[in-house]
Short mmCIF file of C-alpha atoms (C1' of nucleotides) in Angstrom, two decimals:
data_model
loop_
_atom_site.label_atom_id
_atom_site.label_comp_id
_atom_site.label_asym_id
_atom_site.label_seq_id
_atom_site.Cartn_x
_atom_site.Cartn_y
_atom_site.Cartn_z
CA UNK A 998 -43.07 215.28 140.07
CA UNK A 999 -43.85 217.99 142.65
CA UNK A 1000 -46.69 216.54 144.72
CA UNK A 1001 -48.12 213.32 143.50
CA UNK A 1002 -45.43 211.26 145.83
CA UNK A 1003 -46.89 211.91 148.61
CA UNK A 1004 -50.58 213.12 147.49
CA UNK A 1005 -51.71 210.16 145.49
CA UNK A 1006 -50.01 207.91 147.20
CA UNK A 1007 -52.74 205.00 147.38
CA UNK A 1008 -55.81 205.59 145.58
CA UNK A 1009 -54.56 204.89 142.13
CA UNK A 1010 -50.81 204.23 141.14
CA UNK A 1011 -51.30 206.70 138.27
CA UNK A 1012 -47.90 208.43 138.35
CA UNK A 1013 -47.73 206.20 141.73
CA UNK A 1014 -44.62 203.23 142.52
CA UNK A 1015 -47.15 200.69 141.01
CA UNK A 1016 -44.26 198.87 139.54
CA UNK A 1017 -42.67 198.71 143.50
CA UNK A 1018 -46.06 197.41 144.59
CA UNK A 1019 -46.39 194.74 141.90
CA UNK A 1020 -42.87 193.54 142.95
CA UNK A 1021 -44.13 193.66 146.30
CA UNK A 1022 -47.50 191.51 145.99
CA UNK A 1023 -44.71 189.26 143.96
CA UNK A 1024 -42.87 188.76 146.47
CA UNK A 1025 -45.43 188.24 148.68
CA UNK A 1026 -47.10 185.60 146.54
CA UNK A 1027 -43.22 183.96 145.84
CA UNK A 1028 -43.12 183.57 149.63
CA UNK A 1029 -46.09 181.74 149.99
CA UNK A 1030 -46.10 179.29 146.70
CA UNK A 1031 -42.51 179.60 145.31
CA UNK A 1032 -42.21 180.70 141.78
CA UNK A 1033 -45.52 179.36 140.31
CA UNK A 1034 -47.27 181.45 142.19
CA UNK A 1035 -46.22 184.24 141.16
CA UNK A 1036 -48.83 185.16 138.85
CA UNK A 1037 -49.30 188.01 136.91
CA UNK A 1038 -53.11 188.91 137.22
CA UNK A 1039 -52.84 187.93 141.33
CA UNK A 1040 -50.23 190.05 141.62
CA UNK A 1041 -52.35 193.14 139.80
CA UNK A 1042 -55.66 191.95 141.86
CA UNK A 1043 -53.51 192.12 144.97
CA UNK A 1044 -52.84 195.92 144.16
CA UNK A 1045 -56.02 196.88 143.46
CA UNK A 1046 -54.93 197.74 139.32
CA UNK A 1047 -56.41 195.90 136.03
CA UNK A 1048 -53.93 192.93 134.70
CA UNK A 1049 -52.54 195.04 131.97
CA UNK A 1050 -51.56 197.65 133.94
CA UNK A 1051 -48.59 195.81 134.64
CA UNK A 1052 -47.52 196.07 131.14
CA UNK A 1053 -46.82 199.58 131.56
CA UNK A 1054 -43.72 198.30 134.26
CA UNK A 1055 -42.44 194.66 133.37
CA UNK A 1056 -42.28 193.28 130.06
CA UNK A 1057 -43.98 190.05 130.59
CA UNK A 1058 -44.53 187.97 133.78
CA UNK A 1059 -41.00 186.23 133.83
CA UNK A 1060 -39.67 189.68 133.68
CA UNK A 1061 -41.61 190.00 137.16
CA UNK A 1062 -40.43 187.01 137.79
CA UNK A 1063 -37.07 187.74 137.60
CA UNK A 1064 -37.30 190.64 139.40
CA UNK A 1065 -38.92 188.95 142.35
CA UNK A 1066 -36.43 186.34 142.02
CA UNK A 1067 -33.59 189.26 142.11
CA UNK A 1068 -35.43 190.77 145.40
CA UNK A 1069 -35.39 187.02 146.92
CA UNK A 1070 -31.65 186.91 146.72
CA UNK A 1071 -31.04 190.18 148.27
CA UNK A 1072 -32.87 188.97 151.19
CA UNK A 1073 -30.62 185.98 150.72
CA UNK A 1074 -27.71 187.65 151.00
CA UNK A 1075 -29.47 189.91 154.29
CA UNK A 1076 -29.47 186.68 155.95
CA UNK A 1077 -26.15 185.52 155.72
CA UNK A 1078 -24.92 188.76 156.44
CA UNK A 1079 -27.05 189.40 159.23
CA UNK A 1080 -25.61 185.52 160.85
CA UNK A 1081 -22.12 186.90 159.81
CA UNK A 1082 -22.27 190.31 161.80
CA UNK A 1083 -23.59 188.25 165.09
CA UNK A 1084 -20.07 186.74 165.10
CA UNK A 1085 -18.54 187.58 167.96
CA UNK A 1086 -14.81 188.31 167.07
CA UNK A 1087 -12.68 186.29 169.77
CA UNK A 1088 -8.68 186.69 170.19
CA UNK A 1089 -7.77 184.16 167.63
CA UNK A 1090 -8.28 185.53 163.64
CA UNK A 1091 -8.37 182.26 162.49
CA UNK A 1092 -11.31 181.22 164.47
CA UNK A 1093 -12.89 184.44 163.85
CA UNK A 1094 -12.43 183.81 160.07
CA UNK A 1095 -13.42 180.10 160.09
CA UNK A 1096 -17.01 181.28 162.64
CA UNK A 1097 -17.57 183.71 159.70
CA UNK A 1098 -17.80 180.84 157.18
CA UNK A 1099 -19.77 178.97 159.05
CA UNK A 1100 -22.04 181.84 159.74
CA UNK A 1101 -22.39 182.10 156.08
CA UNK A 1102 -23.80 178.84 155.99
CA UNK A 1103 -25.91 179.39 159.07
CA UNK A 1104 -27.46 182.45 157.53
CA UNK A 1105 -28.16 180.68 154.09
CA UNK A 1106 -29.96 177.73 156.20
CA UNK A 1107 -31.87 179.54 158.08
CA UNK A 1108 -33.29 181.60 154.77
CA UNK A 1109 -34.18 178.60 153.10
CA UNK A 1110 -36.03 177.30 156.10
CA UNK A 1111 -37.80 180.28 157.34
CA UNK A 1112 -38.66 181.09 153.62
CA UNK A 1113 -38.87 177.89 151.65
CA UNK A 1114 -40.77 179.45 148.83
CA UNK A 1115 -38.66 182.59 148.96
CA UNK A 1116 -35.64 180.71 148.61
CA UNK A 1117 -36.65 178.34 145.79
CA UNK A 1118 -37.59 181.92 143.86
CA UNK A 1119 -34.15 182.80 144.48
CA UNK A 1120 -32.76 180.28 142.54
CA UNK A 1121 -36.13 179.31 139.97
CA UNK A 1122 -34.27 181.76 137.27
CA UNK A 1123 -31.77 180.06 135.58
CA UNK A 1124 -28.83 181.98 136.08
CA UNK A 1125 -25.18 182.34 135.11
CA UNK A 1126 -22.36 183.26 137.94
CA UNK A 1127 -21.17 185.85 135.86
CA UNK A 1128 -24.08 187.52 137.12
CA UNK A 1129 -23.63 187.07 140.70
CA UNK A 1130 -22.03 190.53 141.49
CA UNK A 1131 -25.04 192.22 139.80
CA UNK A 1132 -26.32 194.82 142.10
CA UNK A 1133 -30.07 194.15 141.25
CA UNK A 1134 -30.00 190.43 143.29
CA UNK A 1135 -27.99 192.64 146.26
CA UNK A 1136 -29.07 193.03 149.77
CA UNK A 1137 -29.66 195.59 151.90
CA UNK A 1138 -25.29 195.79 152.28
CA UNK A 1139 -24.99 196.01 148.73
CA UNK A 1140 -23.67 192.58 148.61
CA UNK A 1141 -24.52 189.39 146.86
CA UNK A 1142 -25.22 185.94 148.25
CA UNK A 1143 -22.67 185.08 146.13
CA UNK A 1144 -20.21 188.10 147.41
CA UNK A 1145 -20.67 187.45 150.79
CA UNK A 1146 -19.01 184.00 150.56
CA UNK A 1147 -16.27 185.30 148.49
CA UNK A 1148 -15.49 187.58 151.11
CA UNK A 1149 -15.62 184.74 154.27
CA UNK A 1150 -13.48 182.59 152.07
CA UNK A 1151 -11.20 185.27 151.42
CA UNK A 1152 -10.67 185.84 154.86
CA UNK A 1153 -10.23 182.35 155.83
CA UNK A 1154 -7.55 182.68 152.90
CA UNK A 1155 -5.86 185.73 154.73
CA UNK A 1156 -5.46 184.10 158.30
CA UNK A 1157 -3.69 181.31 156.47
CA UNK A 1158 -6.77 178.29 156.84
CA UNK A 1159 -7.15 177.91 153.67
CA UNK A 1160 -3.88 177.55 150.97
CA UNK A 1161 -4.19 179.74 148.09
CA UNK A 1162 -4.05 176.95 146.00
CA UNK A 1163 -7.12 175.59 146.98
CA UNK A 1164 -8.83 178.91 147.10
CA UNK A 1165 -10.13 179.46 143.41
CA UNK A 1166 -13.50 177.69 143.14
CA UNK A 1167 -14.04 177.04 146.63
CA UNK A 1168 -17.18 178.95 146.66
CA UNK A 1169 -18.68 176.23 144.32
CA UNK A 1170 -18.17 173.29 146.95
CA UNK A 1171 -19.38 175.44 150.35
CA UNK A 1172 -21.90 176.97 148.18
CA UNK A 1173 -23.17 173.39 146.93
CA UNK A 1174 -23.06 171.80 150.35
CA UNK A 1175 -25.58 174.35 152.18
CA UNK A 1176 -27.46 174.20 148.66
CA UNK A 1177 -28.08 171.22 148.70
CA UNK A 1178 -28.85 170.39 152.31
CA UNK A 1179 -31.57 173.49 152.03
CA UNK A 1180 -33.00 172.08 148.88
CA UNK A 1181 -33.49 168.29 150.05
CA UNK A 1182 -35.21 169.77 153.89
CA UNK A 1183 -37.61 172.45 151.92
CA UNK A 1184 -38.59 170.35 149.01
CA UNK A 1185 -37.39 167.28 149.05
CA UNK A 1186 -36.67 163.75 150.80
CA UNK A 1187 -35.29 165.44 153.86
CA UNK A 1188 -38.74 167.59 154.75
CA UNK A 1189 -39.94 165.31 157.46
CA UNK A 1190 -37.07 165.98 159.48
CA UNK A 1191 -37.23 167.64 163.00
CA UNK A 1192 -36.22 170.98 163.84
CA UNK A 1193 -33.28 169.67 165.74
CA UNK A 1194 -32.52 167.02 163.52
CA UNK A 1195 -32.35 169.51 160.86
CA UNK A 1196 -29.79 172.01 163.49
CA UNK A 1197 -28.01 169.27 164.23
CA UNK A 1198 -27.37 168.04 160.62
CA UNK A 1199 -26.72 171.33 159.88
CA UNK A 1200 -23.63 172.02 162.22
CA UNK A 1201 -21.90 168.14 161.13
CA UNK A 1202 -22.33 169.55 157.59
CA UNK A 1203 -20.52 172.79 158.23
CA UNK A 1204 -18.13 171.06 159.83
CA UNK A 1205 -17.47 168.52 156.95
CA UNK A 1206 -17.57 171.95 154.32
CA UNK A 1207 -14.74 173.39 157.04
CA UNK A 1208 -12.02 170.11 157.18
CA UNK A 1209 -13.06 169.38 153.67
CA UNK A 1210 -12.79 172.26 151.54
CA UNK B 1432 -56.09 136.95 129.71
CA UNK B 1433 -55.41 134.20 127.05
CA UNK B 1434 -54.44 135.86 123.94
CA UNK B 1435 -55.04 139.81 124.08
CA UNK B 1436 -51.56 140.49 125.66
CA UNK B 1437 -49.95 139.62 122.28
CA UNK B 1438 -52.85 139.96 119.91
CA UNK B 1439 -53.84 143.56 120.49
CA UNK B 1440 -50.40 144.87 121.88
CA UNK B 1441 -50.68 148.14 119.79
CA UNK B 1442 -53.83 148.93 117.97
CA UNK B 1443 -55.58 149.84 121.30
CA UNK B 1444 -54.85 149.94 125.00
CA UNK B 1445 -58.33 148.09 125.73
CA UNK B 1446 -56.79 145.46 128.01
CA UNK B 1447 -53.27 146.21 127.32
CA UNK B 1448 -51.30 148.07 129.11
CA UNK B 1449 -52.10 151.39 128.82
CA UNK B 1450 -50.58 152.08 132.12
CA UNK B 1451 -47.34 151.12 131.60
CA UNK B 1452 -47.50 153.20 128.19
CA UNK B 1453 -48.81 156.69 130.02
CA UNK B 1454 -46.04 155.90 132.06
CA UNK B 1455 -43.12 155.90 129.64
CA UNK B 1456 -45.12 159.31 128.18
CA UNK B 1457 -44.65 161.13 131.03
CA UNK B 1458 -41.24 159.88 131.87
CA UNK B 1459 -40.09 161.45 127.79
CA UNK B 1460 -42.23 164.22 128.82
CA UNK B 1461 -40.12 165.10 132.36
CA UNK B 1462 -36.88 164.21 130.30
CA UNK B 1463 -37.49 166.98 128.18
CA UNK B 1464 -39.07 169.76 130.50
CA UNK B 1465 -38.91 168.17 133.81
CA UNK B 1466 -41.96 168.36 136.35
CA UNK B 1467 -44.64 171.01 135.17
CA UNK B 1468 -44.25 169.08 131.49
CA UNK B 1469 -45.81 165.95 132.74
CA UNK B 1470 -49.39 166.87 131.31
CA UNK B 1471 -52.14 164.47 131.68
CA UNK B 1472 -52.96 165.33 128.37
CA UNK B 1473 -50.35 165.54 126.52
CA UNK B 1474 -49.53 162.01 128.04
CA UNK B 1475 -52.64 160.34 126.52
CA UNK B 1476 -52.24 162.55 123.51
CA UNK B 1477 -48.50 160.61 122.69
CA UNK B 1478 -50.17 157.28 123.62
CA UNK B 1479 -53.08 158.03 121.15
CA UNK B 1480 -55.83 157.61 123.71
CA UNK B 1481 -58.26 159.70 124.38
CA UNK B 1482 -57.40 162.28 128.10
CA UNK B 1483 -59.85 160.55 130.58
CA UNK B 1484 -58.67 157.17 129.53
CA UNK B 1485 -56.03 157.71 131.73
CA UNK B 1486 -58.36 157.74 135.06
CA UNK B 1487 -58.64 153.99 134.59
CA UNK B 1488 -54.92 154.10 135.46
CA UNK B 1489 -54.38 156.82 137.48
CA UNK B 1490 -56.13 158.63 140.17
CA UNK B 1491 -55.12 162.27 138.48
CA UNK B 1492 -52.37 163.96 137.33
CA UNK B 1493 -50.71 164.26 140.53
CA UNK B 1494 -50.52 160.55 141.01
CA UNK B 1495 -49.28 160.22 137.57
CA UNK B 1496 -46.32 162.44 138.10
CA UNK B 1497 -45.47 160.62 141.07
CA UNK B 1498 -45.30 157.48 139.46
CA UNK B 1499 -43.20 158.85 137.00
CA UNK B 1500 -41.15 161.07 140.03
CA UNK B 1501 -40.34 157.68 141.47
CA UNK B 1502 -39.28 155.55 138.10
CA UNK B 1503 -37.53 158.79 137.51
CA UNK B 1504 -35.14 157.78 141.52
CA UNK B 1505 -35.42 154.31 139.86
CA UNK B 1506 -32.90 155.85 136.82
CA UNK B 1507 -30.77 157.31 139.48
CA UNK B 1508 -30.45 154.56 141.34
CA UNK B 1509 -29.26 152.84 137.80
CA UNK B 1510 -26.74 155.46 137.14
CA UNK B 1511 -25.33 155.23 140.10
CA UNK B 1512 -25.43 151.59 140.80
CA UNK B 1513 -23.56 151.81 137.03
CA UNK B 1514 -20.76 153.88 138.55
CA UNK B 1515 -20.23 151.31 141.60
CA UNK B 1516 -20.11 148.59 139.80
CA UNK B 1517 -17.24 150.40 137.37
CA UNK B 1518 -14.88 150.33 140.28
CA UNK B 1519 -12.02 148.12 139.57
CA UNK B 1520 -11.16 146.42 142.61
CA UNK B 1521 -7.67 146.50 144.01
CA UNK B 1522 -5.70 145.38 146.96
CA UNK B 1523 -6.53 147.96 149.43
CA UNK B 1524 -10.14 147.70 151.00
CA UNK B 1525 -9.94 150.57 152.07
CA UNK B 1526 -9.08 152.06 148.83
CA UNK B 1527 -11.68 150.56 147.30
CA UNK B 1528 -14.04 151.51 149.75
CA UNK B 1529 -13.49 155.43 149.39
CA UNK B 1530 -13.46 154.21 145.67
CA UNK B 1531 -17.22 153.54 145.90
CA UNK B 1532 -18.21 155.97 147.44
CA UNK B 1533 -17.13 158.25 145.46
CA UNK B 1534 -18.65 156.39 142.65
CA UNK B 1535 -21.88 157.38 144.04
CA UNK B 1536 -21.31 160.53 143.58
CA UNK B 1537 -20.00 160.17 140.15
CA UNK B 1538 -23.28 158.24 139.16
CA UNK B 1539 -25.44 160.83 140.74
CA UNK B 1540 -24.03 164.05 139.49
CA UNK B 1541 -23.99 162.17 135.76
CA UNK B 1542 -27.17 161.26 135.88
CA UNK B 1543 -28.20 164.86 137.29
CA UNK B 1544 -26.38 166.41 133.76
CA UNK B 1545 -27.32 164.41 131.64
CA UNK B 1546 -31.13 164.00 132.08
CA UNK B 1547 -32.05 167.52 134.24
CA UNK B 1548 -35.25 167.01 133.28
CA UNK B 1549 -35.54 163.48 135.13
CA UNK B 1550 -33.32 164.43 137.49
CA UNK B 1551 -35.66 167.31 138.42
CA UNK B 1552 -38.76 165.19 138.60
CA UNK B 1553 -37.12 162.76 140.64
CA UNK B 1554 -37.27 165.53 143.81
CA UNK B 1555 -39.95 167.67 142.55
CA UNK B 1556 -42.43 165.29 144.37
CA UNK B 1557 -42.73 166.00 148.59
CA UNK B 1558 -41.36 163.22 150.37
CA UNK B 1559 -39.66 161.67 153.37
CA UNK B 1560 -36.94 159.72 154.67
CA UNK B 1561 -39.08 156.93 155.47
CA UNK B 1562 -39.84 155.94 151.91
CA UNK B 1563 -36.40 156.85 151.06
CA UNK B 1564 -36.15 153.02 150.71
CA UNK B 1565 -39.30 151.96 148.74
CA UNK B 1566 -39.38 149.69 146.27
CA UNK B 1567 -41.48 152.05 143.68
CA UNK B 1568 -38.28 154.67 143.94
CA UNK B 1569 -35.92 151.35 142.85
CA UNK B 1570 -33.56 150.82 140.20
CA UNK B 1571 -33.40 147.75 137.90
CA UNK B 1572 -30.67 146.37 141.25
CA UNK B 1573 -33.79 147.03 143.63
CA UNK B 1574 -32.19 149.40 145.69
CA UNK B 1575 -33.04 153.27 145.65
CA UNK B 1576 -30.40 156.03 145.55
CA UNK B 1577 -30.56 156.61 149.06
CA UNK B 1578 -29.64 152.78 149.70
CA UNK B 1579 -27.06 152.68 147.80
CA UNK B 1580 -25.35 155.82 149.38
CA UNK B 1581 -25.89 153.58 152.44
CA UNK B 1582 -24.24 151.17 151.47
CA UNK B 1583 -21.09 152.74 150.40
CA UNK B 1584 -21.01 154.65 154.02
CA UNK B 1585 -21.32 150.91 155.82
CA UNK B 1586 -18.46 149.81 153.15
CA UNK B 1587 -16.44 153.22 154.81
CA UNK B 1588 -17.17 152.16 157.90
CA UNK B 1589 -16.46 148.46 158.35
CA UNK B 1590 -12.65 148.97 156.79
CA UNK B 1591 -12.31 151.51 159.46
CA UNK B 1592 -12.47 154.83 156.76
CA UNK B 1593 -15.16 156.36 158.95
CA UNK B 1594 -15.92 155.95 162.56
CA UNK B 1595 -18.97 154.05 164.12
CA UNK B 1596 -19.32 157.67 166.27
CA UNK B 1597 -19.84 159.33 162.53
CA UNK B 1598 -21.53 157.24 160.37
CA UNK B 1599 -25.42 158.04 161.41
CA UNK B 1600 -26.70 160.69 159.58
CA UNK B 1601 -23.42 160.73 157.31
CA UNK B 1602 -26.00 159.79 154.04
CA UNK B 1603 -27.73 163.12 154.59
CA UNK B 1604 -23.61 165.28 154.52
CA UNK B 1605 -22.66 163.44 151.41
CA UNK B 1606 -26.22 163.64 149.63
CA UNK B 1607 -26.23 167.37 150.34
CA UNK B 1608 -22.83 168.19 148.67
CA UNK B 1609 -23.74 165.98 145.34
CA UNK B 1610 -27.15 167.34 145.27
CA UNK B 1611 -26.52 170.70 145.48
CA UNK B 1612 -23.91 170.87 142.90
CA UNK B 1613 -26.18 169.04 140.42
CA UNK B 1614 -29.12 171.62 141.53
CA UNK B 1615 -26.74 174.57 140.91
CA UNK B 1616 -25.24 172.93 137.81
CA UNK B 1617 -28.64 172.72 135.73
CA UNK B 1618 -31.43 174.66 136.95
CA UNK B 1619 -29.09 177.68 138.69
CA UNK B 1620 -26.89 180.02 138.64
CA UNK B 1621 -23.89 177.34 137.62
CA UNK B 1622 -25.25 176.32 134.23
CA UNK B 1623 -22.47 178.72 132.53
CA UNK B 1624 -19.63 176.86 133.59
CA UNK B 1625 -17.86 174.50 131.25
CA UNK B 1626 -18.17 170.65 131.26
CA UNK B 1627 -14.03 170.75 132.48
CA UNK B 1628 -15.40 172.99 135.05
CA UNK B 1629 -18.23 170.59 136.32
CA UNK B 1630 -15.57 168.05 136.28
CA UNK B 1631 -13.24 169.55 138.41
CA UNK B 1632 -15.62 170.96 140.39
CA UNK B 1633 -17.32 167.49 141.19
CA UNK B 1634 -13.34 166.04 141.83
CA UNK B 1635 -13.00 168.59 144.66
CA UNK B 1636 -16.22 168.41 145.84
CA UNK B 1637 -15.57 164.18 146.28
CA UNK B 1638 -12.75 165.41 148.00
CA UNK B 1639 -14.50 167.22 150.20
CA UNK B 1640 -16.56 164.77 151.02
CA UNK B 1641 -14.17 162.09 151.65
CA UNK B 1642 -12.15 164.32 153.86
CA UNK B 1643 -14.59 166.55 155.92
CA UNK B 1644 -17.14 163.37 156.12
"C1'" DT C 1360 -68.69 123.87 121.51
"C1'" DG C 1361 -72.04 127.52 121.39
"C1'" DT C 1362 -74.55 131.27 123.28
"C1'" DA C 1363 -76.10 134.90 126.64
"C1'" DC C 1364 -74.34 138.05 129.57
"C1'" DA C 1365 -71.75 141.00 132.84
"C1'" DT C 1366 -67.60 143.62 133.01
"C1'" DC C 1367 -64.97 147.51 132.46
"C1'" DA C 1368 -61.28 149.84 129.41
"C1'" DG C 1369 -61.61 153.36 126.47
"C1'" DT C 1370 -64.73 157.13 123.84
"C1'" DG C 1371 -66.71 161.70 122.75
"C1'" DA C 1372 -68.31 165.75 124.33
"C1'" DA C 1373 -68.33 169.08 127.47
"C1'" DC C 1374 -67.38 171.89 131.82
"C1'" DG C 1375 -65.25 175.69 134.23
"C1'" DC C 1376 -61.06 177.71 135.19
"C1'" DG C 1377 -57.47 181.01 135.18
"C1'" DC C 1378 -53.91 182.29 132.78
"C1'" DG C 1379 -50.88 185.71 129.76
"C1'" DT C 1380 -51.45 189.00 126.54
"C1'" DT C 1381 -53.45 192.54 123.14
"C1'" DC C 1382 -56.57 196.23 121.76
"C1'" DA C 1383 -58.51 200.71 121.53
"C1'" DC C 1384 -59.61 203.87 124.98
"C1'" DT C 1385 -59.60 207.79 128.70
"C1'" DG C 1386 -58.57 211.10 131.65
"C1'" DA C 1387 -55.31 213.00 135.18
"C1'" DT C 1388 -50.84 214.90 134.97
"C1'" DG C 1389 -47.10 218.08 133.98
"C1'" DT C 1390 -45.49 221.36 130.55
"C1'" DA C 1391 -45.12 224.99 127.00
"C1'" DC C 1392 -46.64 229.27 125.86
"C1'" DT D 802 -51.14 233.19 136.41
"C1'" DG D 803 -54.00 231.03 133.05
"C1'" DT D 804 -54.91 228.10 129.22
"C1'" DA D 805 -54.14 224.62 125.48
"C1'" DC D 806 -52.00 220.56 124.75
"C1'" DA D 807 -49.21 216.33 124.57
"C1'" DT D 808 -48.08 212.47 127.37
"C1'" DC D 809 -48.70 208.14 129.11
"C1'" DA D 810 -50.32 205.35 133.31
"C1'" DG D 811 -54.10 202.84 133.98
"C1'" DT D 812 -58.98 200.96 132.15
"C1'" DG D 813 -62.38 197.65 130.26
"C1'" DA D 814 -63.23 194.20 127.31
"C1'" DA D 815 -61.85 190.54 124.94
"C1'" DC D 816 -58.86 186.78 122.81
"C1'" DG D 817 -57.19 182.09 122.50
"C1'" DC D 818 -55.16 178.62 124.99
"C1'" DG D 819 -54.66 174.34 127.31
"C1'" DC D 820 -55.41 172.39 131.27
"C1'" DG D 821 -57.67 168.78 134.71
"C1'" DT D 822 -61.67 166.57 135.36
"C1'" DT D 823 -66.60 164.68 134.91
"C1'" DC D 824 -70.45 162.64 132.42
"C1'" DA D 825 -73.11 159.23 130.08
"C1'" DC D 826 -71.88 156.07 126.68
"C1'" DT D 827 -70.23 151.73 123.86
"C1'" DG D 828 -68.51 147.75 122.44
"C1'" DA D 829 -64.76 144.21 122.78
"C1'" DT D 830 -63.51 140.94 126.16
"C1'" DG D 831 -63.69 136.85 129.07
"C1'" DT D 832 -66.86 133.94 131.56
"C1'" DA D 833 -70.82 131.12 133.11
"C1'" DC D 834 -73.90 127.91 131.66
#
DNA sequence: TGTACATCAGTGAACGCGCGTTCACTGATGTAC
DNA sequence: TGTACATCAGTGAACGCGCGTTCACTGATGTAC
């Protein structure tokens, strides 16, 4: 523990981060195929290591998998929050709080366009929202996906824009509008849309999420 | 052509209709691990063939899953078009309208629980608006999913529910909300919750819909 | 009505592929004395 | 500070698996005369 850090480095991962880099190649092969491609042995032959070397750090590939998957939601969760801390704060709190929803949504959007296979890795795992707090599928704020909404909804709560007898559960119905809307343009029906139609469907669906809800 | 279509029927697929029968394989085959279940050879295997008979029918195994993708929207359509129908008319049009639609998204969130694996097939295949209404994607009523959905909106719209200046693109809102719900509810992180949950869940979403649309 | 023949749906065998995973191992590392 | 040793991260070889797909074939079918 005293020198091989920073001596060994790259030549071999013996006492290296080779489980880091095999969550790295992951990731790397998860952006560019989605979940299927995230294979084992290309993940090992990416890092220069035999296939069974990754033995020695995940338990089998869908425990890689899942720990891509994990990785893929923090990044998630870096994009909404990232859309969310461009909003400029204006005089009015209520605006403020209901431009911080929608960034939520923005940010969400734009992740599962810019990373299509990324984003269908996020969500490949089968899940359970009891887990959506857990700190391994945080991003770089510490935050879920899943936290991040809580919190704009909470705040539209706290201005008074949305009753708190409609708040419980309302992360379910944003949540499943932006979800769906990113699902259909990546994989399905809705791919051969233009970039503006896209934008453009995008801001009538916020609004419909922000009278609706 | 005279006799072999009732003679033969079973025995073997020489001049019957193998097609149709690799067909039905691979739709019990998606119903029961979606997409990446429909195997070519497992397909012929159920039909009792032997796996290159099915070139005669299909091109490969991607054309074979897209047959089945599309018979697969067929089903929707069904479940929805089941839904509709179930609306008991009353006095107000308008009523009745709203009614409808949210029928649709009754029939497509049912259909979405309670075959994940078809449901999953049906947008596991690329595809685009433009074939959105293709006869091959059709239900036993002829229409696909999306038309249906379409029809419902221009039901909204000529009692005066939903303005002329709103109704384009108003199929791609609504179908985003229902979709991801039912993408949440079975493959993702939504899977825990209860069937009362779902249910309430889909009531306020409808809600949504009808009031943000 | 009977016979020769062309068609073509399905057969049987084989291919190459890449995967996940297991095995017995080796040799650099850090540690105990 | 030097040496013996235990650890354990990574190796090399191999496995069985099931897949999609191709090949040359065969024999029942329907058709032409």
């Amino acid at each position: 523990m005293t020198q091989h850090r920073e001596a060994l480095r790259r030549e071999t991962y013996r006492h290296g981060d080779l489980r880091q880099a095999l969550l790295a190649a992951g990731l790397e092969l998860a952006r560019g195929g989605g979940p299927d491609a995230v294979v084992l042995r290309e993940a090992t032959r990416r890092v220069g290591v035999s296939p069974n070397a990754a033995y020695r750090h995940f338990a089998d590939r869908l425990t890689l998998l899942t720990s891509v998957s994990n990785t893929a939601l923090g990044l998630v969760a870096d994009s909404i929050s990232a859309e969310v801390d461009a909003v400029k704060p204006s005089s009015d709190p209520v605006v403020d709080a209901k431009s911080r929803l929608r960034a939520v949504g923005r940010g969400y959007l734009r992740f599962a366009r810019e990373e299509p296979g990324l984003f269908r890795t996020a969500f490949s795992v089968p899940d359970d929202l009891s887990n959506s707090a857990s700190p391994s599928k945080a991003g770089s704020s510490g935050l879920t996906p899943f936290q991040v909404l809580t919190m704009a909804l909470d705040g539209l709560e706290s201005v008074g824009a949305l009753p708190a007898d409609r708040r419980p559960g309302t992360e379910l119905l944003a949540w499943s509008a932006v979800h769906g809307l990113g699902m259909l343009v990546i994989d399905g029906p809705l791919r051969g849309l233009t970039d503006e139609m896209i934008d453009g469907t995008t801001v009538r669906l916020l609004d419909m999420v922000e009278r609706g809800i």
